[in-house]
Short mmCIF file of C-alpha atoms in Angstrom, two decimals:
data_model
loop_
_atom_site.label_atom_id
_atom_site.label_comp_id
_atom_site.label_asym_id
_atom_site.label_seq_id
_atom_site.Cartn_x
_atom_site.Cartn_y
_atom_site.Cartn_z
CA GLU G 1 33.96 1.02 49.01
CA ALA G 2 31.54 -1.84 50.05
CA GLY G 3 29.62 -3.30 47.17
CA VAL G 4 25.91 -4.21 46.83
CA ALA G 5 24.97 -6.93 49.51
CA GLN G 6 22.33 -9.43 48.95
CA SER G 7 20.84 -12.20 51.18
CA PRO G 8 20.23 -15.03 51.17
CA ARG G 9 22.88 -16.32 48.65
CA TYR G 10 20.66 -19.43 48.24
CA LYS G 11 17.01 -20.47 48.70
CA ILE G 12 15.26 -23.57 47.98
CA ILE G 13 11.43 -23.84 48.41
CA GLU G 14 8.60 -25.64 47.18
CA LYS G 15 5.97 -24.08 44.75
CA ARG G 16 3.23 -22.11 46.20
CA GLN G 17 5.55 -21.19 49.01
CA SER G 18 6.51 -17.63 49.67
CA VAL G 19 10.15 -16.11 49.79
CA ALA G 20 11.83 -12.75 50.11
CA PHE G 21 15.10 -11.35 49.27
CA TRP G 22 16.93 -8.53 50.61
CA CYS G 23 19.32 -5.80 49.15
CA ASN G 24 21.59 -3.14 50.51
CA PRO G 25 22.93 -0.81 47.75
CA ILE G 26 26.14 0.95 47.75
CA SER G 27 25.87 4.06 50.03
CA GLY G 28 24.64 6.96 48.47
CA HIS G 29 23.11 5.43 45.43
CA ALA G 30 19.72 6.87 44.70
CA THR G 31 18.71 4.25 42.23
CA LEU G 32 18.22 0.52 42.83
CA TYR G 33 17.27 -2.19 40.34
CA TRP G 34 15.90 -5.81 40.70
CA TYR G 35 16.77 -8.10 37.76
CA GLN G 36 15.86 -11.62 37.23
CA GLN G 37 18.39 -13.82 35.37
CA ILE G 38 17.10 -17.40 34.19
CA LEU G 39 19.64 -19.96 33.54
CA GLY G 40 21.62 -19.11 30.05
CA GLN G 41 19.88 -15.78 29.59
CA GLY G 42 20.79 -12.14 30.35
CA PRO G 43 19.22 -10.38 33.26
CA LYS G 44 15.76 -8.79 32.78
CA LEU G 45 14.68 -5.91 34.66
CA LEU G 46 11.82 -6.34 37.23
CA ILE G 47 11.55 -3.13 39.03
CA GLN G 48 13.44 0.09 39.48
CA PHE G 49 13.25 2.35 42.33
CA GLN G 50 14.61 6.10 42.46
CA ASN G 51 14.86 6.87 46.36
CA ASN G 52 12.00 5.03 47.62
CA GLY G 53 9.55 5.57 44.67
CA VAL G 54 9.13 3.28 41.88
CA VAL G 55 10.43 4.39 38.36
CA ASP G 56 9.57 1.25 36.34
CA ASP G 57 7.78 -1.84 37.42
CA SER G 58 6.45 -2.84 33.80
CA GLN G 59 8.06 -6.21 33.77
CA LEU G 60 7.16 -7.14 37.31
CA PRO G 61 4.62 -9.96 37.54
CA LYS G 62 2.31 -7.97 40.15
CA ASP G 63 0.01 -10.86 40.76
CA ARG G 64 2.91 -12.61 42.81
CA PHE G 65 5.83 -10.25 43.05
CA SER G 66 6.17 -7.16 45.11
CA ALA G 67 8.89 -5.00 46.09
CA GLU G 68 9.72 -2.15 48.37
CA ARG G 69 12.29 0.13 49.28
CA LEU G 70 11.63 1.80 52.60
CA LYS G 71 13.52 4.90 53.63
CA GLY G 72 15.28 4.91 50.22
CA VAL G 73 18.03 2.56 51.17
CA ASP G 74 17.46 -1.26 51.53
CA SER G 75 15.01 -3.10 49.35
CA THR G 76 13.07 -6.41 49.67
CA LEU G 77 11.66 -8.47 46.83
CA LYS G 78 8.92 -10.91 47.56
CA ILE G 79 7.36 -13.80 45.78
CA GLN G 80 4.08 -15.20 46.87
CA PRO G 81 3.09 -17.72 45.82
CA ALA G 82 6.23 -19.02 43.88
CA LYS G 83 5.88 -21.10 40.87
CA LEU G 84 8.45 -23.41 39.11
CA GLU G 85 9.23 -21.04 36.42
CA ASP G 86 10.64 -18.41 39.10
CA SER G 87 13.60 -20.44 39.58
CA ALA G 88 16.47 -18.02 38.68
CA VAL G 89 19.03 -15.84 40.13
CA TYR G 90 17.81 -12.47 41.53
CA LEU G 91 20.20 -9.70 41.07
CA CYS G 92 20.17 -6.44 42.82
CA ALA G 93 22.09 -3.40 41.36
CA SER G 94 22.41 0.21 42.33
CA SER G 95 23.60 3.48 40.66
CA LEU G 96 23.92 7.17 41.21
CA GLY G 97 21.28 7.49 38.74
CA ASP G 98 22.18 10.70 36.93
CA THR G 99 23.86 11.30 33.46
CA TRP G 100 27.22 10.70 34.52
CA GLY G 101 26.53 8.11 37.07
CA GLU G 102 24.89 5.51 34.96
CA THR G 103 27.09 2.56 35.98
CA GLN G 104 24.98 -0.05 37.56
CA TYR G 105 26.83 -1.99 40.13
CA PHE G 106 25.63 -5.61 40.78
CA GLY G 107 25.66 -7.83 43.95
CA PRO G 108 26.16 -11.53 43.92
CA GLY G 109 22.75 -12.55 43.39
CA THR G 110 20.19 -14.72 45.25
CA ARG G 111 19.77 -18.26 43.58
CA LEU G 112 16.15 -19.44 43.96
CA LEU G 113 15.20 -22.95 43.28
CA VAL G 114 11.42 -23.87 43.30
CA LEU G 115 10.65 -27.51 43.32
CA GLY X 1 10.60 -1.72 24.10
CA GLU X 2 14.38 -2.30 23.34
CA ASN X 3 15.62 -5.60 22.04
CA VAL X 4 19.30 -6.57 22.27
CA GLU X 5 20.69 -9.38 20.15
CA GLN X 6 24.16 -10.89 21.00
CA HIS X 7 26.48 -13.27 18.73
CA PRO X 8 27.80 -15.58 19.02
CA SER X 9 26.44 -17.56 21.98
CA THR X 10 29.72 -19.51 22.53
CA LEU X 11 33.25 -18.44 21.29
CA SER X 12 36.41 -20.59 21.77
CA VAL X 13 39.76 -18.80 21.05
CA GLN X 14 43.53 -19.77 21.58
CA GLU X 15 45.27 -18.05 24.43
CA GLY X 16 46.82 -14.84 23.02
CA ASP X 17 44.34 -14.50 19.99
CA SER X 18 41.79 -11.77 19.81
CA ALA X 19 38.08 -12.23 20.67
CA VAL X 20 35.25 -10.26 19.07
CA ILE X 21 31.53 -10.40 20.34
CA LYS X 22 28.78 -8.43 18.44
CA CYS X 23 25.44 -6.91 19.47
CA THR X 24 22.54 -5.01 17.71
CA TYR X 25 19.92 -3.08 19.30
CA SER X 26 16.43 -1.74 18.15
CA ASP X 27 15.62 1.30 19.99
CA SER X 28 17.25 4.50 18.26
CA ALA X 29 16.70 6.35 21.57
CA SER X 30 19.24 3.94 23.34
CA ASN X 31 22.48 5.89 23.91
CA TYR X 32 24.41 4.09 26.62
CA PHE X 33 26.06 0.70 25.90
CA PRO X 34 27.75 -1.07 28.79
CA TRP X 35 29.41 -4.48 28.75
CA TYR X 36 29.62 -6.91 31.76
CA LYS X 37 31.62 -9.89 32.61
CA GLN X 38 30.00 -12.54 34.84
CA GLU X 39 32.08 -15.56 36.13
CA LEU X 40 30.37 -18.65 37.58
CA GLY X 41 28.33 -17.84 40.86
CA LYS X 42 29.06 -14.08 40.73
CA GLY X 43 27.00 -11.08 39.81
CA PRO X 44 27.77 -9.25 36.52
CA GLN X 45 30.71 -6.80 36.60
CA LEU X 46 31.30 -3.89 34.09
CA ILE X 47 34.15 -3.91 32.22
CA ILE X 48 33.70 -0.94 29.72
CA ASP X 49 30.83 1.14 28.49
CA ILE X 50 30.35 3.57 25.65
CA ARG X 51 28.06 6.45 24.99
CA SER X 52 26.51 7.36 21.76
CA ASN X 53 28.58 10.61 21.32
CA VAL X 54 31.64 8.36 21.18
CA GLY X 55 32.38 6.04 18.27
CA GLU X 56 35.28 3.81 20.02
CA LYS X 57 36.65 3.44 23.58
CA LYS X 58 39.70 1.40 24.63
CA ASP X 59 40.76 0.21 28.09
CA GLN X 60 44.15 -1.68 27.80
CA ARG X 61 43.15 -5.04 26.15
CA ILE X 62 39.54 -4.23 25.82
CA ALA X 63 37.88 -2.02 23.27
CA VAL X 64 34.31 -1.29 22.23
CA THR X 65 33.08 0.17 19.06
CA LEU X 66 29.58 1.63 18.33
CA ASN X 67 28.01 2.23 14.87
CA LYS X 68 24.76 4.21 15.76
CA THR X 69 23.70 4.22 12.08
CA ALA X 70 23.59 0.54 11.97
CA LYS X 71 22.53 0.12 15.66
CA HIS X 72 25.48 -2.34 16.49
CA PHE X 73 28.23 -2.41 18.83
CA SER X 74 31.14 -4.67 19.52
CA LEU X 75 33.57 -5.97 22.21
CA HIS X 76 37.14 -6.65 21.13
CA ILE X 77 39.52 -8.44 23.54
CA THR X 78 43.27 -8.65 22.37
CA GLU X 79 45.83 -10.90 23.84
CA THR X 80 43.41 -13.15 25.44
CA GLN X 81 44.28 -14.79 28.69
CA PRO X 82 42.99 -17.75 30.79
CA GLU X 83 41.21 -15.31 33.17
CA ASP X 84 39.16 -13.79 30.51
CA SER X 85 37.13 -17.17 30.31
CA ALA X 86 33.55 -16.02 31.45
CA VAL X 87 30.13 -15.12 30.00
CA TYR X 88 29.91 -11.65 28.46
CA PHE X 89 26.71 -9.60 28.27
CA CYS X 90 26.15 -6.45 26.10
CA ALA X 91 23.21 -4.21 27.24
CA ALA X 92 21.58 -0.97 26.15
CA SER X 93 19.67 1.75 27.65
CA GLU X 94 18.65 5.59 27.17
CA GLY X 95 21.16 6.45 29.75
CA GLY X 96 20.87 8.12 33.01
CA ALA X 97 18.89 6.05 35.52
CA ASP X 98 17.22 3.74 32.98
CA GLY X 99 17.20 -0.11 33.46
CA LEU X 100 19.37 -2.05 31.03
CA THR X 101 18.19 -4.37 28.40
CA PHE X 102 20.62 -7.15 27.99
CA GLY X 103 21.62 -9.67 25.27
CA LYS X 104 21.50 -13.35 26.08
CA GLY X 105 25.44 -13.63 26.65
CA THR X 106 28.50 -15.03 25.02
CA HIS X 107 30.25 -17.67 26.73
CA LEU X 108 33.97 -16.98 26.03
CA ILE X 109 36.43 -20.05 26.42
CA ILE X 110 40.03 -19.30 26.44
CA GLN X 111 41.90 -22.40 25.22
CA PRO X 112 45.39 -22.79 26.56
#
């Protein structure tokens, strides 16, 4: 079974530039999550989709971050404009999303460095 | 919202010895508690999880215990091996499709 795919793996940009990350979840997984992991910390949930609808985006900095999940499969996360403090690993995860399918499977992440 | 505290931040043990990592959570509504292992340059990988209707779960050298009254849960690794060296994260959620709240992680170092 193929895992969660993310691209690019690495990205270096200057502050005030924009950047986009892509995620392809495990086939059949209804729920997709984006987490931000700052160096030395645990992942923090940014946004959660159930199919193509947003379930929770309470921790997403909406003035600069946006995300979409068209057709309930792939998802993109965008930052515009980027700040120095956005340097982090952006992890995508997916799950079946029901009581007995709680396990979240993570992709390898996209490492973003903002200069 | 939920808050998860994890200790210690770094743990160094001799190969073959046991390692214990402890977490506490704040939200009494949480009932799903997974543990993830993260190796350098990789995404977190689930190693074991426990639900609130169970007090203990074991999978070979790994075990997790949960005390809902005290709101704490622990990861136990026995007979540690060099490949156990990694960062371990505990997490909590209300279960189902809910997002996870993670602890800050424990860097486990296995000394040969």
